[in-house]
PDB file of C-alpha atoms in Angstrom:
ATOM      1  CA  UNK N 169       6.818  10.473  26.704  1.00 45.00           C
ATOM      2  CA  UNK N 170       7.536  14.137  26.023  1.00 49.00           C
ATOM      3  CA  UNK N 171       3.944  14.885  25.014  1.00 49.00           C
ATOM      4  CA  UNK N 172       2.722  13.713  28.407  1.00 50.00           C
ATOM      5  CA  UNK N 173       5.204  15.970  30.224  1.00 52.00           C
ATOM      6  CA  UNK N 174       4.163  18.995  28.176  1.00 50.00           C
ATOM      7  CA  UNK N 175       0.481  18.356  28.780  1.00 51.00           C
ATOM      8  CA  UNK N 176       1.074  17.750  32.494  1.00 53.00           C
ATOM      9  CA  UNK N 177       2.803  21.150  32.702  1.00 53.00           C
ATOM     10  CA  UNK N 178      -0.147  22.755  30.921  1.00 53.00           C
ATOM     11  CA  UNK N 179      -2.539  21.056  33.313  1.00 49.00           C
ATOM     12  CA  UNK N 180      -0.655  22.222  36.426  1.00 53.00           C
ATOM     13  CA  UNK N 181      -0.516  25.781  35.075  1.00 50.00           C
ATOM     14  CA  UNK N 182      -4.261  25.672  34.420  1.00 49.00           C
ATOM     15  CA  UNK N 183      -4.854  24.503  38.009  1.00 49.00           C
ATOM     16  CA  UNK N 184      -2.819  27.497  39.205  1.00 48.00           C
ATOM     17  CA  UNK N 185      -4.905  29.849  37.049  1.00 47.00           C
ATOM     18  CA  UNK N 186      -8.099  28.305  38.376  1.00 47.00           C
ATOM     19  CA  UNK N 187      -7.029  28.801  41.984  1.00 50.00           C
ATOM     20  CA  UNK N 188      -5.762  32.313  41.438  1.00 49.00           C
ATOM     21  CA  UNK N 189      -8.919  33.470  39.692  1.00 49.00           C
ATOM     22  CA  UNK N 190     -11.258  31.361  41.829  1.00 50.00           C
ATOM     23  CA  UNK N 191     -13.398  30.315  38.911  1.00 50.00           C
ATOM     24  CA  UNK N 192     -15.151  26.988  39.115  1.00 50.00           C
ATOM     25  CA  UNK N 193     -15.828  26.855  35.388  1.00 46.00           C
ATOM     26  CA  UNK N 194     -12.095  26.675  34.666  1.00 53.00           C
ATOM     27  CA  UNK N 195     -11.881  23.359  36.506  1.00 55.00           C
ATOM     28  CA  UNK N 196     -14.162  21.839  33.865  1.00 55.00           C
ATOM     29  CA  UNK N 197     -11.715  23.034  31.226  1.00 53.00           C
ATOM     30  CA  UNK N 198      -8.828  21.350  33.055  1.00 56.00           C
ATOM     31  CA  UNK N 199     -10.643  18.023  33.347  1.00 59.00           C
ATOM     32  CA  UNK N 200     -11.718  18.229  29.679  1.00 56.00           C
ATOM     33  CA  UNK N 201      -8.099  18.886  28.664  1.00 59.00           C
ATOM     34  CA  UNK N 202      -6.949  15.894  30.722  1.00 62.00           C
ATOM     35  CA  UNK N 203      -9.489  13.635  28.999  1.00 63.00           C
ATOM     36  CA  UNK N 204      -8.274  14.854  25.604  1.00 58.00           C
ATOM     37  CA  UNK N 205      -4.675  14.126  26.591  1.00 62.00           C
ATOM     38  CA  UNK N 206      -5.561  10.612  27.744  1.00 61.00           C
ATOM     39  CA  UNK N 207      -7.451   9.961  24.514  1.00 61.00           C
ATOM     40  CA  UNK N 208      -4.518  11.259  22.447  1.00 60.00           C
ATOM     41  CA  UNK N 209      -2.094   8.966  24.280  1.00 62.00           C
ATOM     42  CA  UNK N 210      -4.371   5.965  23.719  1.00 61.00           C
ATOM     43  CA  UNK N 211      -4.756   6.744  20.014  1.00 60.00           C
ATOM     44  CA  UNK N 212      -1.038   7.484  19.417  1.00 58.00           C
ATOM     45  CA  UNK N 213       1.031   4.892  21.251  1.00 59.00           C
ATOM     46  CA  UNK N 214       4.771   5.072  20.804  1.00 55.00           C
ATOM     47  CA  UNK N 215       6.276   2.200  18.881  1.00 50.00           C
ATOM     48  CA  UNK N 216       9.758   0.975  18.100  1.00 47.00           C
ATOM     49  CA  UNK N 217       9.106   1.622  14.389  1.00 54.00           C
ATOM     50  CA  UNK N 218       8.424   5.305  15.008  1.00 55.00           C
ATOM     51  CA  UNK N 219      10.750   7.402  12.843  1.00 55.00           C
ATOM     52  CA  UNK N 220      11.530   9.678  15.776  1.00 59.00           C
ATOM     53  CA  UNK N 221      12.998   6.704  17.655  1.00 67.00           C
ATOM     54  CA  UNK N 222      16.089   6.689  15.394  1.00 70.00           C
ATOM     55  CA  UNK N 223      19.291   7.925  16.939  1.00 80.00           C
ATOM     56  CA  UNK N 224      21.124  10.634  15.044  1.00 82.00           C
ATOM     57  CA  UNK N 225      23.822   8.127  14.043  1.00 83.00           C
ATOM     58  CA  UNK N 226      21.216   5.703  12.632  1.00 84.00           C
ATOM     59  CA  UNK N 227      19.521   8.474  10.693  1.00 81.00           C
ATOM     60  CA  UNK N 228      22.882   9.737   9.417  1.00 85.00           C
ATOM     61  CA  UNK N 229      23.599   6.232   8.123  1.00 87.00           C
ATOM     62  CA  UNK N 230      20.217   6.118   6.357  1.00 86.00           C
ATOM     63  CA  UNK N 231      20.872   9.475   4.685  1.00 85.00           C
ATOM     64  CA  UNK N 232      24.298   8.307   3.469  1.00 88.00           C
ATOM     65  CA  UNK N 233      22.678   5.165   2.053  1.00 90.00           C
ATOM     66  CA  UNK N 234      20.096   7.359   0.294  1.00 89.00           C
ATOM     67  CA  UNK N 235      22.918   9.410  -1.280  1.00 89.00           C
ATOM     68  CA  UNK N 236      24.650   6.254  -2.515  1.00 90.00           C
ATOM     69  CA  UNK N 237      21.331   4.966  -3.889  1.00 90.00           C
ATOM     70  CA  UNK N 238      20.921   8.208  -5.858  1.00 91.00           C
ATOM     71  CA  UNK N 239      24.422   7.804  -7.314  1.00 91.00           C
ATOM     72  CA  UNK N 240      23.728   4.169  -8.286  1.00 91.00           C
ATOM     73  CA  UNK N 241      20.574   5.307 -10.039  1.00 90.00           C
ATOM     74  CA  UNK N 242      22.722   7.606 -12.160  1.00 90.00           C
ATOM     75  CA  UNK N 243      21.656  10.932 -10.717  1.00 91.00           C
ATOM     76  CA  UNK N 244      24.192  13.719 -11.034  1.00 89.00           C
ATOM     77  CA  UNK N 245      22.410  15.974  -8.521  1.00 89.00           C
ATOM     78  CA  UNK N 246      20.491  15.509  -5.303  1.00 89.00           C
ATOM     79  CA  UNK N 247      16.719  15.028  -5.402  1.00 90.00           C
ATOM     80  CA  UNK N 248      15.999  18.638  -4.516  1.00 89.00           C
ATOM     81  CA  UNK N 249      17.943  19.878  -7.543  1.00 91.00           C
ATOM     82  CA  UNK N 250      16.441  17.600 -10.190  1.00 92.00           C
ATOM     83  CA  UNK N 251      15.454  19.248 -13.468  1.00 93.00           C
ATOM     84  CA  UNK N 252      12.101  18.557 -15.106  1.00 92.00           C
ATOM     85  CA  UNK N 253      13.526  15.902 -17.437  1.00 93.00           C
ATOM     86  CA  UNK N 254      15.379  14.205 -14.565  1.00 93.00           C
ATOM     87  CA  UNK N 255      12.194  14.375 -12.501  1.00 92.00           C
ATOM     88  CA  UNK N 256      10.317  12.424 -15.185  1.00 91.00           C
ATOM     89  CA  UNK N 257      13.118   9.874 -15.334  1.00 93.00           C
ATOM     90  CA  UNK N 258      13.733   9.274 -11.616  1.00 93.00           C
ATOM     91  CA  UNK N 259      10.329  10.025 -10.062  1.00 92.00           C
ATOM     92  CA  UNK N 260       8.019   7.778 -12.044  1.00 91.00           C
ATOM     93  CA  UNK N 261       4.744   6.893 -10.359  1.00 93.00           C
ATOM     94  CA  UNK N 262       2.685   3.732 -10.718  1.00 90.00           C
ATOM     95  CA  UNK N 263      -1.050   3.856 -11.540  1.00 91.00           C
ATOM     96  CA  UNK N 264      -2.016   4.270  -7.881  1.00 93.00           C
ATOM     97  CA  UNK N 265       0.496   7.082  -7.446  1.00 92.00           C
ATOM     98  CA  UNK N 266      -0.784   8.864 -10.548  1.00 93.00           C
ATOM     99  CA  UNK N 267      -4.337   8.601  -9.220  1.00 94.00           C
ATOM    100  CA  UNK N 268      -3.286  10.083  -5.860  1.00 93.00           C
ATOM    101  CA  UNK N 269      -1.428  12.951  -7.550  1.00 93.00           C
ATOM    102  CA  UNK N 270      -4.434  13.695  -9.784  1.00 93.00           C
ATOM    103  CA  UNK N 271      -6.664  13.859  -6.694  1.00 93.00           C
ATOM    104  CA  UNK N 272      -4.155  16.081  -4.881  1.00 92.00           C
ATOM    105  CA  UNK N 273      -3.877  18.427  -7.871  1.00 93.00           C
ATOM    106  CA  UNK N 274      -7.660  18.767  -7.960  1.00 92.00           C
ATOM    107  CA  UNK N 275      -8.186  19.056  -4.219  1.00 91.00           C
ATOM    108  CA  UNK N 276      -5.296  21.379  -3.360  1.00 89.00           C
ATOM    109  CA  UNK N 277      -5.044  23.211  -6.708  1.00 91.00           C
ATOM    110  CA  UNK N 278      -1.382  22.276  -7.020  1.00 91.00           C
ATOM    111  CA  UNK N 279       0.691  24.106  -9.587  1.00 93.00           C
ATOM    112  CA  UNK N 280       3.302  22.374 -11.746  1.00 93.00           C
ATOM    113  CA  UNK N 281       5.985  23.695  -9.418  1.00 93.00           C
ATOM    114  CA  UNK N 282       4.186  22.348  -6.339  1.00 93.00           C
ATOM    115  CA  UNK N 283       3.798  18.924  -7.969  1.00 94.00           C
ATOM    116  CA  UNK N 284       7.534  18.929  -8.717  1.00 94.00           C
ATOM    117  CA  UNK N 285       8.360  19.700  -5.092  1.00 94.00           C
ATOM    118  CA  UNK N 286       6.040  16.951  -3.822  1.00 94.00           C
ATOM    119  CA  UNK N 287       7.647  14.432  -6.189  1.00 95.00           C
ATOM    120  CA  UNK N 288      11.148  15.439  -5.077  1.00 94.00           C
ATOM    121  CA  UNK N 289      10.215  15.030  -1.414  1.00 93.00           C
ATOM    122  CA  UNK N 290       8.527  11.678  -2.111  1.00 94.00           C
ATOM    123  CA  UNK N 291      11.655  10.491  -3.974  1.00 94.00           C
ATOM    124  CA  UNK N 292      13.792  11.511  -0.982  1.00 92.00           C
ATOM    125  CA  UNK N 293      11.498   9.693   1.468  1.00 92.00           C
ATOM    126  CA  UNK N 294      11.649   6.578  -0.702  1.00 92.00           C
ATOM    127  CA  UNK N 295      15.446   6.805  -0.837  1.00 92.00           C
ATOM    128  CA  UNK N 296      15.734   7.129   2.938  1.00 89.00           C
ATOM    129  CA  UNK N 297      13.501   4.085   3.394  1.00 88.00           C
ATOM    130  CA  UNK N 298      15.544   2.163   0.821  1.00 88.00           C
ATOM    131  CA  UNK N 299      12.736   1.738  -1.732  1.00 90.00           C
ATOM    132  CA  UNK N 300      13.484   1.561  -5.444  1.00 90.00           C
ATOM    133  CA  UNK N 301      10.200   3.163  -6.504  1.00 92.00           C
ATOM    134  CA  UNK N 302       7.961   5.826  -5.030  1.00 94.00           C
ATOM    135  CA  UNK N 303       5.139   4.024  -3.242  1.00 93.00           C
ATOM    136  CA  UNK N 304       1.756   5.305  -2.119  1.00 92.00           C
ATOM    137  CA  UNK N 305       3.011   5.825   1.458  1.00 92.00           C
ATOM    138  CA  UNK N 306       5.927   7.988   0.303  1.00 93.00           C
ATOM    139  CA  UNK N 307       3.643  10.156  -1.787  1.00 94.00           C
ATOM    140  CA  UNK N 308       1.089  10.547   1.006  1.00 92.00           C
ATOM    141  CA  UNK N 309       3.816  11.505   3.477  1.00 91.00           C
ATOM    142  CA  UNK N 310       5.237  14.067   1.045  1.00 92.00           C
ATOM    143  CA  UNK N 311       1.766  15.582   0.580  1.00 92.00           C
ATOM    144  CA  UNK N 312       1.304  15.753   4.358  1.00 90.00           C
ATOM    145  CA  UNK N 313       4.366  18.017   4.665  1.00 88.00           C
ATOM    146  CA  UNK N 314       2.836  20.708   2.426  1.00 84.00           C
ATOM    147  CA  UNK N 315       1.764  23.966   4.017  1.00 74.00           C
ATOM    148  CA  UNK N 316      -1.942  24.583   3.705  1.00 65.00           C
TER     149      UNK N 316
END
């Protein structure tokens, strides 16, 4: 796991700093960091369904399928270039999706433009996963990509 290697490098560098500065309190920081790393690894196991486990060829194939799905739907442009009227047509939300967007608008003070961007990203995520409609998971993932 790459995360483990990065954290192990951090830990070894911290041990070096502790020895070079001869501070005993820094050792507590190293052991605390190690416990946090172990807890993170336990809470975030790698799985075969992890999106990062796709090869570039597999992901390229999924993107091409998403493009063909957009064409079948009748879109003349890609999701990122949809106009407001096309957005209403191709990015319809169910009741649960509307409730989530209303909460997000209230919580994050989203502008109309920000809502449009979130819907476009959610539509793209749904296309890549092969879904016909934007589901709750797609919308939540799109909201998670926003800068705060």
